[in-house]
PDB file of C-alpha atoms in Angstrom:
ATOM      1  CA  UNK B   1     -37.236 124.841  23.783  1.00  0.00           C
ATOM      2  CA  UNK B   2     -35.240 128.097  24.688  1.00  0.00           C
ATOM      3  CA  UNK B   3     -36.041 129.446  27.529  1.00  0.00           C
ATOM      4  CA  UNK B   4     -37.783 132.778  26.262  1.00  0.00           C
ATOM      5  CA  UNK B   5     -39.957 130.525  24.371  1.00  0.00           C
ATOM      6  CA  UNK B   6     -41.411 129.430  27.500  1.00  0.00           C
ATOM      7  CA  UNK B   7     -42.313 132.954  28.611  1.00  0.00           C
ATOM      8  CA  UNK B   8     -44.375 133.294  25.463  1.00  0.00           C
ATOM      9  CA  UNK B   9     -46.255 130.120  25.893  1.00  0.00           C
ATOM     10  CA  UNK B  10     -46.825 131.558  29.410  1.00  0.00           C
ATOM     11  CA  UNK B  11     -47.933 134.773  28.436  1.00  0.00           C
ATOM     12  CA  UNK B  12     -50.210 133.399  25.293  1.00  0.00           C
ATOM     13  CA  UNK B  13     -52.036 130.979  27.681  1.00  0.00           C
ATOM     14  CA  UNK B  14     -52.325 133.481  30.495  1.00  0.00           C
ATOM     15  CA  UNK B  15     -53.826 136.091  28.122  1.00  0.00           C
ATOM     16  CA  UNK B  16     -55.788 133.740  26.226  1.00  0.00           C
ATOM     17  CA  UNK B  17     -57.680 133.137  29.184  1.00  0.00           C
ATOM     18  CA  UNK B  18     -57.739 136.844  30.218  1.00  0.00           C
ATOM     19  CA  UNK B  19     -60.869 137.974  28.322  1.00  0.00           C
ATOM     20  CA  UNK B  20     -63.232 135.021  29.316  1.00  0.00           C
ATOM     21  CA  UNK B  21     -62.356 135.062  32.479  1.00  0.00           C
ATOM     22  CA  UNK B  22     -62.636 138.470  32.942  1.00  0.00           C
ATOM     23  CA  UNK B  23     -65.836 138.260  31.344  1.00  0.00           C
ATOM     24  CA  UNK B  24     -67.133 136.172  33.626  1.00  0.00           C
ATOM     25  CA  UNK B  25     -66.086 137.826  36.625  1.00  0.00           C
ATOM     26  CA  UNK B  26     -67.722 141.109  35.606  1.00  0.00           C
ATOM     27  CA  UNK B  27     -71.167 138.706  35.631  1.00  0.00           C
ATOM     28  CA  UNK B  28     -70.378 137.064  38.601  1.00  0.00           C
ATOM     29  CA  UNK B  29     -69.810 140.684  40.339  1.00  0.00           C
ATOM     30  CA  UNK B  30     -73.744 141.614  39.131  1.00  0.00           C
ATOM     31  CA  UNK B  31     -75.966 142.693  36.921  1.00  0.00           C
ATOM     32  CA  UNK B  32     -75.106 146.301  36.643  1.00  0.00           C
ATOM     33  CA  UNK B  33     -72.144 148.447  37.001  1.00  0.00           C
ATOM     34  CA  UNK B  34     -69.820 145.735  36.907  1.00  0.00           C
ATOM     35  CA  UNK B  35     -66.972 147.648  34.990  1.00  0.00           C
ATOM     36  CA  UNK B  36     -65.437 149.156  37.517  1.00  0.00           C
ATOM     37  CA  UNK B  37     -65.086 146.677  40.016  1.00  0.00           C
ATOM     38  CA  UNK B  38     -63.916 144.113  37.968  1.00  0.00           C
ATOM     39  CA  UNK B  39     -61.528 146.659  37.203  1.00  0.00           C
ATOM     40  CA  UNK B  40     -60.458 147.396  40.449  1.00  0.00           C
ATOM     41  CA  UNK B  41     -59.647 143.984  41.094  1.00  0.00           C
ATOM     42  CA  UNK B  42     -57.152 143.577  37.813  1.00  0.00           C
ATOM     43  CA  UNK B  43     -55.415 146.478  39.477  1.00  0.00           C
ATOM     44  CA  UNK B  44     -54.740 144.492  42.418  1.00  0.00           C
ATOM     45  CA  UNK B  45     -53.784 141.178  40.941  1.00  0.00           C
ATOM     46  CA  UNK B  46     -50.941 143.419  39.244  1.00  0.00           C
ATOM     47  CA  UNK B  47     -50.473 144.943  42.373  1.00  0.00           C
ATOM     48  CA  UNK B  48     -49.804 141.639  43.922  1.00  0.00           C
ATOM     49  CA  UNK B  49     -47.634 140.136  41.111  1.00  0.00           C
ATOM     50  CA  UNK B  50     -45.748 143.033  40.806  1.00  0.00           C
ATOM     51  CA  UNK B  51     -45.118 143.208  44.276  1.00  0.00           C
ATOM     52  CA  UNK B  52     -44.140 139.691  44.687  1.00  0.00           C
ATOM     53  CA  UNK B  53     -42.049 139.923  41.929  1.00  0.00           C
ATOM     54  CA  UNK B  54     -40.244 142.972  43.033  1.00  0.00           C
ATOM     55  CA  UNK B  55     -39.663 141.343  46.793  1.00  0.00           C
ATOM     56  CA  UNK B  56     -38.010 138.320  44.477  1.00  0.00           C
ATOM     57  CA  UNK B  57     -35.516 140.273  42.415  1.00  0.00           C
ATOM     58  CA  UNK B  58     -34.567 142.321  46.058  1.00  0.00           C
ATOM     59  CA  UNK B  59     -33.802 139.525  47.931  1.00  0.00           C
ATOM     60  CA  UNK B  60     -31.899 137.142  45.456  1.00  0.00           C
ATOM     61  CA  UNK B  61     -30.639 140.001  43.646  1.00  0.00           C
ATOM     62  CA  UNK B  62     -31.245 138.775  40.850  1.00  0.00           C
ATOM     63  CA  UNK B  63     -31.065 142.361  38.722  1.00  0.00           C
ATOM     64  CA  UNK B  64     -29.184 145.779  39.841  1.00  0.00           C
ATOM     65  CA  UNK B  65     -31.777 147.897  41.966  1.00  0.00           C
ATOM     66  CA  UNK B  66     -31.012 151.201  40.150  1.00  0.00           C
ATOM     67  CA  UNK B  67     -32.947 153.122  37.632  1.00  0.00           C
ATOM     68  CA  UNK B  68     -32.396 155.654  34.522  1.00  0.00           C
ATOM     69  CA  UNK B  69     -35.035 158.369  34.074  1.00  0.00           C
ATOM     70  CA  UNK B  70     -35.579 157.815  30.585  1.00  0.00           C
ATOM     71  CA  UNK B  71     -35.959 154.014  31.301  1.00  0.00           C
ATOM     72  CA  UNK B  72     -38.350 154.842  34.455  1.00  0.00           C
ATOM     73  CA  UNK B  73     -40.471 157.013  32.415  1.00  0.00           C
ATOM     74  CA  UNK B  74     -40.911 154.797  29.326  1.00  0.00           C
ATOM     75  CA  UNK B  75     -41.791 151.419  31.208  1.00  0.00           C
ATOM     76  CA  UNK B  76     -44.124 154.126  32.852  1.00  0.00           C
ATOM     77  CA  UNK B  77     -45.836 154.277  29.510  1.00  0.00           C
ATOM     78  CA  UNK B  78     -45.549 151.425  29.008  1.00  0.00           C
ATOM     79  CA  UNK B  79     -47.276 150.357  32.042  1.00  0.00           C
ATOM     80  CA  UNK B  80     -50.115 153.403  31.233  1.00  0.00           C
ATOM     81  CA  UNK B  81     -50.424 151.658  27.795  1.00  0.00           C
ATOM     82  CA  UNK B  82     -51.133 147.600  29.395  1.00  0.00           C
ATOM     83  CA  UNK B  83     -53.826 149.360  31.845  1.00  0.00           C
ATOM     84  CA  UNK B  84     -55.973 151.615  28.709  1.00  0.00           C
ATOM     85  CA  UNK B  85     -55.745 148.358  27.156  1.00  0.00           C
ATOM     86  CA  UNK B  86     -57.305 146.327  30.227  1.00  0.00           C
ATOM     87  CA  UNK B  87     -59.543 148.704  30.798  1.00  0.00           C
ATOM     88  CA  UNK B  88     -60.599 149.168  27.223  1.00  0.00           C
ATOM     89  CA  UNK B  89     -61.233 145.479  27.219  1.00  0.00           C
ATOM     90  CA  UNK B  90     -63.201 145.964  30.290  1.00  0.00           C
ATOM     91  CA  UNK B  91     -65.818 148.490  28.701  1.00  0.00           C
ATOM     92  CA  UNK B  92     -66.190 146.420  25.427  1.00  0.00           C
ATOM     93  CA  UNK B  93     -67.416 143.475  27.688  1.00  0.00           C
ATOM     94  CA  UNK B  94     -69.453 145.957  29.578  1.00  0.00           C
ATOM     95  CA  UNK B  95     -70.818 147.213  26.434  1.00  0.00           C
ATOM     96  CA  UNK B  96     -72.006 144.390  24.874  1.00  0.00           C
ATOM     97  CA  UNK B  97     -69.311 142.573  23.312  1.00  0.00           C
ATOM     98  CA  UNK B  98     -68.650 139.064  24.106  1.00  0.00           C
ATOM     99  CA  UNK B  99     -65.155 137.210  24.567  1.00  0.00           C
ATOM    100  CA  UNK B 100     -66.044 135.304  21.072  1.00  0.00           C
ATOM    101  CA  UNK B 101     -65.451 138.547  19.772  1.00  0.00           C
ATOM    102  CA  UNK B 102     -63.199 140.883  22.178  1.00  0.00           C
ATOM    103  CA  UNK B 103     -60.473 138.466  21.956  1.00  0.00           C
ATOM    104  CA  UNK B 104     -59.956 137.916  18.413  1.00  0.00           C
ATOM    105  CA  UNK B 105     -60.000 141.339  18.025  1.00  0.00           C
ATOM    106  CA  UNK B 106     -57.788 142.829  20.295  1.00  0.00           C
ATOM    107  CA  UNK B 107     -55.204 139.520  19.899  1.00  0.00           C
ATOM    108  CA  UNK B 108     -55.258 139.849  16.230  1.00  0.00           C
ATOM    109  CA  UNK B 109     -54.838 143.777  15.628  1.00  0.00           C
ATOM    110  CA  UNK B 110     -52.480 144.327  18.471  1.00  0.00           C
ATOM    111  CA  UNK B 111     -49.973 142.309  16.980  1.00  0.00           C
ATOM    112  CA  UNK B 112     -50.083 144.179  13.402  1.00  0.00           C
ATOM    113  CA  UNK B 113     -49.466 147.367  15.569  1.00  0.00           C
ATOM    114  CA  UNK B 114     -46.992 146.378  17.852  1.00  0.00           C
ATOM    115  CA  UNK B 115     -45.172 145.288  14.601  1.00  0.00           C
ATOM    116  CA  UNK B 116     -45.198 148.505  13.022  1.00  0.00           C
ATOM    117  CA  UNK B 117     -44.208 150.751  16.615  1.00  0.00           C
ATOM    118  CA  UNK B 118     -41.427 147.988  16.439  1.00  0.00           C
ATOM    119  CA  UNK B 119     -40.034 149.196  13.149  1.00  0.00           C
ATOM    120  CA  UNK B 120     -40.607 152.894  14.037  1.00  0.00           C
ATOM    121  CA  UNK B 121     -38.819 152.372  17.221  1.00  0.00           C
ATOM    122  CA  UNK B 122     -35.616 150.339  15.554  1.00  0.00           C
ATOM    123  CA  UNK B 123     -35.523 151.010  12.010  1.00  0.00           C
ATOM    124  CA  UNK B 124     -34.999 148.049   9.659  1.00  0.00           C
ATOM    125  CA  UNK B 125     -31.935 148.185   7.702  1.00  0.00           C
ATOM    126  CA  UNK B 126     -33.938 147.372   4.811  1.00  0.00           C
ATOM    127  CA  UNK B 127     -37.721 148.054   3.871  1.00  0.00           C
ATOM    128  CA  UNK B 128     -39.783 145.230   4.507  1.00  0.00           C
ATOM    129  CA  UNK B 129     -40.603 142.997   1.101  1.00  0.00           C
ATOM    130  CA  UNK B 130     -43.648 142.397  -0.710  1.00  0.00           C
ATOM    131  CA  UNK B 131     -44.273 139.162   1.961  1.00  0.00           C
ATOM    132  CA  UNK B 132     -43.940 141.126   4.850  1.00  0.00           C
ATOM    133  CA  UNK B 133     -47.136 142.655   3.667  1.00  0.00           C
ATOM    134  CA  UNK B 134     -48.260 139.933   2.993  1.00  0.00           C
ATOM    135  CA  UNK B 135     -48.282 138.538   6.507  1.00  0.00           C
ATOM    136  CA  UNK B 136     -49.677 141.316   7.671  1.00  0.00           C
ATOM    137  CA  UNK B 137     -52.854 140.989   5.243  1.00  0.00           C
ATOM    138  CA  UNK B 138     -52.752 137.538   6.411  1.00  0.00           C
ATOM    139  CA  UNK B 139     -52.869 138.294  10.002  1.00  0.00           C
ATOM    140  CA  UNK B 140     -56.049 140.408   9.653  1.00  0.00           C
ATOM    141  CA  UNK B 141     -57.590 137.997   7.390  1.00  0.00           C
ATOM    142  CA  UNK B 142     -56.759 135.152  10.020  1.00  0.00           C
ATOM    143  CA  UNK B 143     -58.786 137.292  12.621  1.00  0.00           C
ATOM    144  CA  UNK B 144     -61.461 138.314  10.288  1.00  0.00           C
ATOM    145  CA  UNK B 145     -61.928 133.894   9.234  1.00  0.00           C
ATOM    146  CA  UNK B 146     -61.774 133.280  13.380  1.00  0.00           C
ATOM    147  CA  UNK B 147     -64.582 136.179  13.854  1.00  0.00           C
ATOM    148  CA  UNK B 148     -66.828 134.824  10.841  1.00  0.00           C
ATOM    149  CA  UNK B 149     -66.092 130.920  11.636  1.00  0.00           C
ATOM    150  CA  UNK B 150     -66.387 131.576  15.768  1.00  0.00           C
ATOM    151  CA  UNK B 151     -68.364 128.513  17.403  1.00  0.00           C
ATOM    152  CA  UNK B 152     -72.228 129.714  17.807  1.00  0.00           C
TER     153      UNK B 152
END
């Protein structure tokens, strides 16, 4: 397994289990009003990492501390863009959905758009085929069979 493979499986595990358990910490925090605070404590957890991480790279020096504005300001969107989406995941639990349903959603229709800012960000050199398509029918159907086949 390459290396950046095992990122992946990290990440896909790690944000598989991100909507439950968020879930379930917004009831464990109360009854009402829960949004916010269960918020407040996903800002911290990335907080923490990110400061851990950042005392890591500084003392093994393990990438160049110095910075571009144009790369500052876009992982400062992109950044922006990972907390709407937490907290947008936050207010559908709060408003009724359920993880059964939140999850399959989000995971299936973020990856058709994240394919698509991909290709307007660096251009194919060709236009996508008939099976590119395709796949991306399939990957809505695939989330539309998981939301209409979901355990009860």
């Amino acid at each position: 397994m390459k290396p950046w493979m095992i990122f992946v499986l990290c990440t896909v595990l790690c944000w598989g289990a991100y909507v439950p358990t968020l879930h379930h910490g917004q009831k464990a925090l109360g009854e009402k009003n829960t949004a916010m605070r269960a918020f407040l404590f996903v800002g911290a957890a990335y907080f923490v990492v990110a400061g851990a991480v950042l005392i890591y790279v500084l003392v093994t020096r393990a990438e160049p501390w110095s910075f571009t504005s144009n790369g500052a300001t876009l992982s400062s969107v992109a950044g922006v863009l990972g907390a709407l989406g937490a907290i947008g995941i936050v207010f559908a639990l709060k408003n009724g959905g359920k993880p059964i349903y939140v999850a399959p959603l989000v995971f299936g229709g973020a990856p058709i758009i994240n394919t698509f800012v991909s290709m307007l960000w660096d251009r194919p050199a060709k236009a996508p085929g008939a099976m590119f398509y395709v796949g991306i029918l399939l990957a809505g159907a695939g989330t539309a069979l998981v939301l209409r086949f979901k355990p009860t």
